[in-house]
Structures are given as C-alpha cells and as structure tokens.
Amino acid sequence: MEKLLSTVKDFLIRNIGSSVCLKSRDESLLKWTCEQVIREVTNEFLEFEAPGIDDIRYMSQFLYTSSSDGYKIVIIHRADRILHEAANSMLKILEEPPVYSEIVLTSAKYTDLLPTIKSRVKVFNVAIDRQILNNLERKKASLVKPDLILSLAENDFEVLDFVMKSDQFPQNNDFDPKAICNIFSKEEISAADKVSAILMIDDLYEKLSLVSEETLVKFYDDMMSNLSRADLNRTIVHLCRLLQIVAEYRGCTELSLFKWIDSILTNRLMNFNGTLTLLNLFLVIRENAKR
C-alpha cells in the first residue's frame, strides 16, 4: 500500500490550486487513504461528508484565509451525495480554489457525481494492489464461507485489513434480527461486525427460500421491534450494500434485483418509506433466492 499512498500524495501535491476527485468502489479505502496522506501534505484541512450550503460557506471562508502551513485542503467525502443546491453554491470555488489550496472530493459512486462537478475536477482512481488481494487466499482455511468474506474484503478495505491481520474470525452465521440491528445501529461498524453481518445476511438469503410466509413476517417483525425510527433507513442501506455481495456470491443474475438495490443506495435524501422498504427487501430476497 506504500506505493499507492506515495502516488496519491504526489497527485495531490501536483494539483495544489485545483480540485480533484479520488474515486473507488470502496468508501473505507478512500477514507483510509485520505487519513494516511493528507497530514503529510498539510496540517490545515477540513473534512465534510455530503456537505450542505452552510458547510460550503464555511469551507470557502476557510480556504480564503491565509495559511500558516503552506497549503489548505478541504476533503469532501461521498461527493456523489451532495444535493444540487449545495453543489451549485460550490461550483465557482471548485473551479478556481485559491492557489495555495485544494479541494479533494471522494466518491464510491463516481458515475452519480453531478456533471457540473465532474467537469471541474481531475480524477484519480484509488485501487488496491492485486497482489494484496491474492495474499488473502492464504486465509481461506480459517474462514467460514471464505469466498463470501473475500468478496466483502475486495469491496471494503477495513475488512481486507482485518482479514489480513487477524487470526480470529466470526464463526456463527445464523441470522439473528436483534444482533444485526445492533450492528447497523452503531455509528461506526467494525470490520468484524461487517463480517458477522454478511454471514447473517447470507443465512437469511438461504432461509427465505425455504421458510413459510409466516416466518418471513416474523423475521420482519423482529427487526422492526429492534429498530428505532432513526436507525431504520440507515439499516436498510447497510443491508442493501451487503446484499449486493451476497447475491453475486449466490450466483444471482437477476438484473431487477441489482437495480432495486441501486435505487436505494443512490437515494441522496434517504427519504424512502423505511417500514415498507424493509418489507419489500425481505420479499425481494425471498423471490430471488427461490430461483
């Protein structure tokens, strides 16, 4: 990873005075890369995630004040989720930031980035060295459902790092509504919890192809009873992210499933009806698992 970090650092330094976008399928890799590199470039930086208009104003004030460290950098994570109003308010400074500053966007959904933003940034594709992924093969003997967990590791740098460094992995893969709700209700989900969650979702995928509708409704009721309203939509998003990997692992080729999942993951406002969407999620899993 040292080569990647060095290359990203050089890219950022070369483009001081402009705006850039670091893209990858893996949000955790993008955040980790920024954490490792930015402090080597400057100590004066701000971080935002899908900022609003007030954040954009504060960002502009920060960039236009003089620097005592040489450079000023603003990092905007999940730039693909910036709403149009906030995006429009930052276009001018995005196109011409102060000469001693830089705006760094990160995006795991670069295709969803607004065209007005894409046209104003230089792009760097952040990717893990293939050799690191190949080294994961050595861990297969110690993993439950190794191909599934390695697929997750390829899409989540935190999980990859966890698998590479750890010798103890979650073994229980039975779907537990309360346990999975507890995981997804956390502000920060650990790599070990992500592994446990994907194992449980895979178990759910298998179970829903066999159980009665009454059992499906019980699973749904159990999850609803363990979720607060505030956690419901966030849990659905986490479920969908992992379900994508599970469906591919299970050999699902139904395009409608992936389109439905993507419609949830690209919802910028997360303003879908959580109660109905969770039920639909169970029904969609059941329908595709039976094929």
Coordinates of C-alpha atoms in Angstrom, one line a residue:
M1 CA 0.0 0.0 0.0
E2 CA 3.0 2.3 0.4
K3 CA 3.2 2.7 -3.4
L4 CA -0.5 3.7 -3.6
L5 CA -0.1 6.2 -0.8
S6 CA 3.0 7.7 -2.3
T7 CA 1.3 8.1 -5.7
V8 CA -1.8 9.7 -4.2
K9 CA 0.4 12.1 -2.2
D10 CA 2.3 13.1 -5.4
F11 CA -1.0 13.6 -7.2
L12 CA -2.4 15.9 -4.5
I13 CA 0.8 18.0 -4.4
R14 CA 0.9 18.3 -8.2
N15 CA -2.6 19.6 -8.2
I16 CA -2.5 22.2 -5.4
G17 CA -4.5 25.2 -6.7
S18 CA -7.2 23.0 -8.3
S19 CA -9.9 20.5 -7.4
V20 CA -9.5 16.7 -7.6
C21 CA -11.7 13.6 -7.1
L22 CA -10.4 10.3 -5.6
K23 CA -12.7 7.6 -6.8
S24 CA -13.0 3.9 -5.8
R25 CA -15.8 1.4 -5.3
D26 CA -14.7 1.2 -1.6
E27 CA -15.6 4.2 0.7
S28 CA -13.5 2.8 3.5
L29 CA -10.4 2.7 1.2
L30 CA -11.0 6.3 0.2
K31 CA -11.3 7.5 3.8
W32 CA -8.2 5.4 4.9
T33 CA -6.2 6.8 2.0
C34 CA -7.1 10.4 3.0
E35 CA -6.3 9.7 6.6
Q36 CA -2.8 8.4 5.7
V37 CA -1.9 11.1 3.1
I38 CA -3.5 14.4 4.0
R39 CA -1.4 15.1 7.1
E40 CA 1.8 14.5 5.1
V41 CA 0.7 17.3 2.8
T42 CA -0.6 19.8 5.4
N43 CA -1.9 20.2 8.9
E44 CA -4.6 22.7 7.8
F45 CA -7.5 20.8 6.4
L46 CA -11.2 20.3 6.9
E47 CA -13.4 17.2 6.3
F48 CA -17.0 17.1 5.3
E49 CA -19.4 14.4 4.2
A50 CA -22.1 15.4 1.7
P51 CA -22.0 19.0 2.9
G52 CA -24.9 21.4 2.9
I53 CA -24.9 25.1 1.9
D54 CA -23.7 26.3 5.4
D55 CA -20.8 23.9 5.2
I56 CA -19.9 25.3 1.7
R57 CA -19.9 28.8 3.1
Y58 CA -17.6 27.7 6.0
M59 CA -15.4 25.9 3.5
S60 CA -15.0 29.0 1.4
Q61 CA -14.1 31.1 4.4
F62 CA -11.5 28.6 5.5
L63 CA -9.9 28.4 2.1
Y64 CA -9.7 32.2 1.6
T65 CA -7.9 32.9 4.8
S66 CA -4.2 32.8 4.8
S67 CA -2.3 29.6 5.7
S68 CA 0.5 29.2 8.2
D69 CA 1.4 25.8 6.9
G70 CA 1.8 26.4 3.2
Y71 CA -1.4 24.6 1.9
K72 CA -5.0 24.4 2.9
I73 CA -7.1 21.4 1.9
V74 CA -10.8 20.6 2.1
I75 CA -11.9 17.0 1.8
I76 CA -15.5 16.2 0.8
H77 CA -16.4 12.6 1.3
R78 CA -19.3 10.9 -0.6
A79 CA -19.3 13.8 -3.0
D80 CA -21.9 11.9 -5.2
R81 CA -24.5 12.6 -2.4
I82 CA -24.1 16.4 -2.5
L83 CA -27.5 17.9 -3.2
H84 CA -28.0 20.2 -6.3
E85 CA -28.4 23.4 -4.2
A86 CA -25.2 22.8 -2.2
A87 CA -23.3 21.7 -5.4
N88 CA -24.3 24.9 -7.2
S89 CA -23.1 27.0 -4.4
M90 CA -19.6 25.5 -4.6
L91 CA -19.1 25.4 -8.4
K92 CA -17.1 28.7 -8.5
I93 CA -14.6 27.8 -5.8
L94 CA -14.4 24.2 -7.1
E95 CA -13.3 25.6 -10.5
E96 CA -10.9 28.1 -9.1
P97 CA -9.8 27.4 -5.5
P98 CA -7.1 29.7 -4.1
V99 CA -3.6 29.0 -5.5
Y100 CA -2.3 27.7 -2.1
S101 CA -5.3 25.4 -1.6
E102 CA -7.0 22.2 -2.9
I103 CA -10.5 20.7 -2.8
V104 CA -10.4 16.9 -2.6
L105 CA -13.6 15.0 -3.3
T106 CA -14.0 11.3 -2.7
S107 CA -16.7 9.1 -4.3
A108 CA -17.5 5.4 -4.4
K109 CA -20.3 6.2 -6.9
Y110 CA -18.4 8.4 -9.4
T111 CA -21.0 7.8 -12.1
D112 CA -23.6 9.5 -9.8
L113 CA -21.4 12.7 -9.4
L114 CA -23.2 15.7 -10.9
P115 CA -21.8 16.6 -14.4
T116 CA -21.2 20.2 -13.2
I117 CA -18.8 18.8 -10.6
K118 CA -17.2 16.2 -12.8
S119 CA -16.2 18.8 -15.3
R120 CA -14.3 20.8 -12.7
V121 CA -12.1 18.1 -11.1
K122 CA -9.1 16.0 -12.0
V123 CA -9.7 12.3 -11.2
F124 CA -7.5 9.7 -9.6
N125 CA -8.6 6.0 -9.4
V126 CA -7.7 4.6 -5.9
A127 CA -7.2 0.8 -6.2
I128 CA -5.7 -1.9 -4.0
D129 CA -2.7 -3.8 -5.4
R130 CA -3.9 -7.1 -6.8
Q131 CA -1.0 -8.9 -5.0
I132 CA -2.6 -7.9 -1.7
L133 CA -5.9 -9.5 -2.7
N134 CA -4.1 -12.6 -3.9
N135 CA -2.4 -12.9 -0.5
L136 CA -5.9 -13.3 1.1
E137 CA -6.1 -16.8 -0.4
R138 CA -3.9 -18.0 2.5
K139 CA -6.7 -17.1 4.9
K140 CA -9.3 -19.3 3.4
A141 CA -8.8 -22.2 5.8
S142 CA -9.6 -20.1 8.8
L143 CA -12.8 -18.5 7.4
V144 CA -16.4 -19.6 7.4
K145 CA -17.7 -19.2 3.8
P146 CA -14.3 -17.9 2.6
D147 CA -15.3 -16.8 -0.9
L148 CA -18.1 -14.7 0.5
I149 CA -15.8 -13.0 3.1
L150 CA -13.1 -12.5 0.5
S151 CA -15.7 -10.8 -1.8
L152 CA -16.5 -8.5 1.0
A153 CA -12.8 -7.8 1.6
E154 CA -12.4 -6.9 -2.0
N155 CA -15.1 -4.2 -1.6
D156 CA -14.2 -3.0 1.8
F157 CA -10.7 -2.0 2.8
E158 CA -11.4 -2.2 6.5
V159 CA -12.5 -5.8 6.1
L160 CA -9.5 -6.6 4.0
D161 CA -7.1 -5.1 6.6
F162 CA -8.9 -7.1 9.3
V163 CA -8.7 -10.4 7.4
M164 CA -5.0 -9.8 6.6
K165 CA -4.1 -9.1 10.3
S166 CA -6.4 -11.2 12.3
D167 CA -6.3 -14.9 13.2
Q168 CA -9.8 -15.0 14.8
F169 CA -12.9 -14.6 12.7
P170 CA -16.6 -14.7 13.4
Q171 CA -17.8 -18.3 13.1
N172 CA -21.6 -18.1 13.8
N173 CA -23.6 -17.3 10.7
D174 CA -27.2 -17.8 11.8
F175 CA -29.5 -14.9 11.0
D176 CA -30.3 -13.0 14.3
P177 CA -32.6 -10.0 13.8
K178 CA -31.6 -8.4 17.1
A179 CA -27.9 -8.9 16.6
I180 CA -27.9 -7.5 13.1
C181 CA -30.0 -4.5 14.2
N182 CA -27.5 -3.8 17.0
I183 CA -24.6 -3.9 14.4
F184 CA -26.3 -1.5 12.0
S185 CA -27.4 0.9 14.7
K186 CA -23.8 1.7 15.6
E187 CA -22.3 5.0 14.3
E188 CA -19.1 3.1 13.4
I189 CA -19.3 -0.5 12.3
S190 CA -16.2 -2.6 12.9
A191 CA -14.7 -4.9 10.3
A192 CA -15.5 -7.9 12.5
D193 CA -19.1 -6.8 12.7
K194 CA -19.3 -6.4 8.9
V195 CA -18.1 -10.0 8.6
S196 CA -20.7 -11.2 11.1
A197 CA -23.4 -9.2 9.3
I198 CA -22.7 -10.5 5.8
L199 CA -22.7 -14.1 7.1
M200 CA -26.1 -13.5 8.7
I201 CA -27.5 -11.9 5.5
D202 CA -26.3 -14.9 3.5
D203 CA -28.0 -17.2 6.0
L204 CA -31.2 -15.1 5.7
Y205 CA -30.9 -15.4 1.9
E206 CA -30.9 -19.2 2.2
K207 CA -33.6 -19.3 4.9
L208 CA -36.1 -17.2 3.0
S209 CA -36.1 -19.6 0.1
L210 CA -37.3 -22.3 2.4
V211 CA -39.5 -20.8 5.1
S212 CA -43.2 -20.0 5.1
E213 CA -44.6 -16.5 4.6
E214 CA -45.5 -16.5 8.4
T215 CA -41.8 -17.0 9.2
L216 CA -40.8 -14.2 6.8
V217 CA -43.2 -11.9 8.6
K218 CA -41.8 -12.9 11.9
F219 CA -38.3 -12.0 10.7
Y220 CA -39.6 -8.7 9.6
D221 CA -41.5 -8.0 12.8
D222 CA -38.4 -9.0 14.9
M223 CA -36.3 -6.5 13.0
M224 CA -38.8 -3.7 13.3
S225 CA -39.1 -4.3 17.0
N226 CA -35.4 -3.9 17.4
L227 CA -35.0 -0.7 15.3
S228 CA -35.7 2.9 16.2
R229 CA -37.2 5.1 13.5
A230 CA -33.9 6.9 13.2
D231 CA -31.9 3.7 12.6
L232 CA -34.4 2.1 10.2
N233 CA -33.3 3.7 6.9
R234 CA -29.6 3.5 7.8
T235 CA -30.1 -0.2 8.5
I236 CA -31.8 -0.7 5.1
V237 CA -28.8 1.0 3.3
H238 CA -26.3 -1.3 5.1
L239 CA -28.4 -4.4 4.3
C240 CA -28.5 -3.4 0.6
R241 CA -24.8 -2.9 0.4
L242 CA -24.1 -6.3 1.8
L243 CA -27.0 -7.9 -0.1
Q244 CA -25.3 -6.9 -3.4
I245 CA -22.3 -9.0 -2.5
V246 CA -24.4 -11.9 -1.2
A247 CA -26.5 -12.0 -4.3
E248 CA -23.4 -12.1 -6.5
Y249 CA -21.9 -14.8 -4.3
R250 CA -25.1 -16.9 -4.6
G251 CA -24.9 -16.6 -8.4
C252 CA -27.9 -14.3 -8.8
T253 CA -28.1 -12.8 -12.3
E254 CA -31.5 -11.1 -11.9
L255 CA -30.9 -7.5 -13.1
S256 CA -34.0 -6.2 -11.5
L257 CA -32.7 -7.1 -8.0
F258 CA -29.5 -5.1 -8.5
K259 CA -31.4 -2.2 -10.0
W260 CA -33.8 -2.2 -7.0
I261 CA -30.8 -2.2 -4.6
D262 CA -29.1 0.5 -6.5
S263 CA -32.2 2.7 -6.3
I264 CA -31.9 2.5 -2.5
L265 CA -28.2 3.2 -2.4
T266 CA -28.4 6.2 -4.8
N267 CA -31.2 7.9 -2.9
R268 CA -29.5 11.1 -1.8
L269 CA -32.1 12.1 0.8
M270 CA -32.8 8.6 2.1
N271 CA -36.4 9.7 2.0
F272 CA -37.9 6.3 1.2
N273 CA -40.6 4.7 3.4
G274 CA -38.4 2.6 5.7
T275 CA -41.2 0.4 7.0
L276 CA -42.4 -0.6 3.5
T277 CA -38.9 -0.8 2.0
L278 CA -37.7 -3.2 4.7
L279 CA -40.7 -5.5 4.0
N280 CA -40.0 -5.2 0.3
L281 CA -36.4 -6.1 0.9
F282 CA -37.4 -9.4 2.6
L283 CA -39.8 -10.2 -0.3
V284 CA -37.2 -9.4 -3.0
I285 CA -34.7 -11.6 -1.2
R286 CA -37.2 -14.4 -1.0
E287 CA -38.2 -14.1 -4.6
N288 CA -34.7 -14.2 -5.9
A289 CA -33.5 -16.9 -3.5
K290 CA -36.2 -19.2 -4.8
R291 CA -35.0 -19.0 -8.4

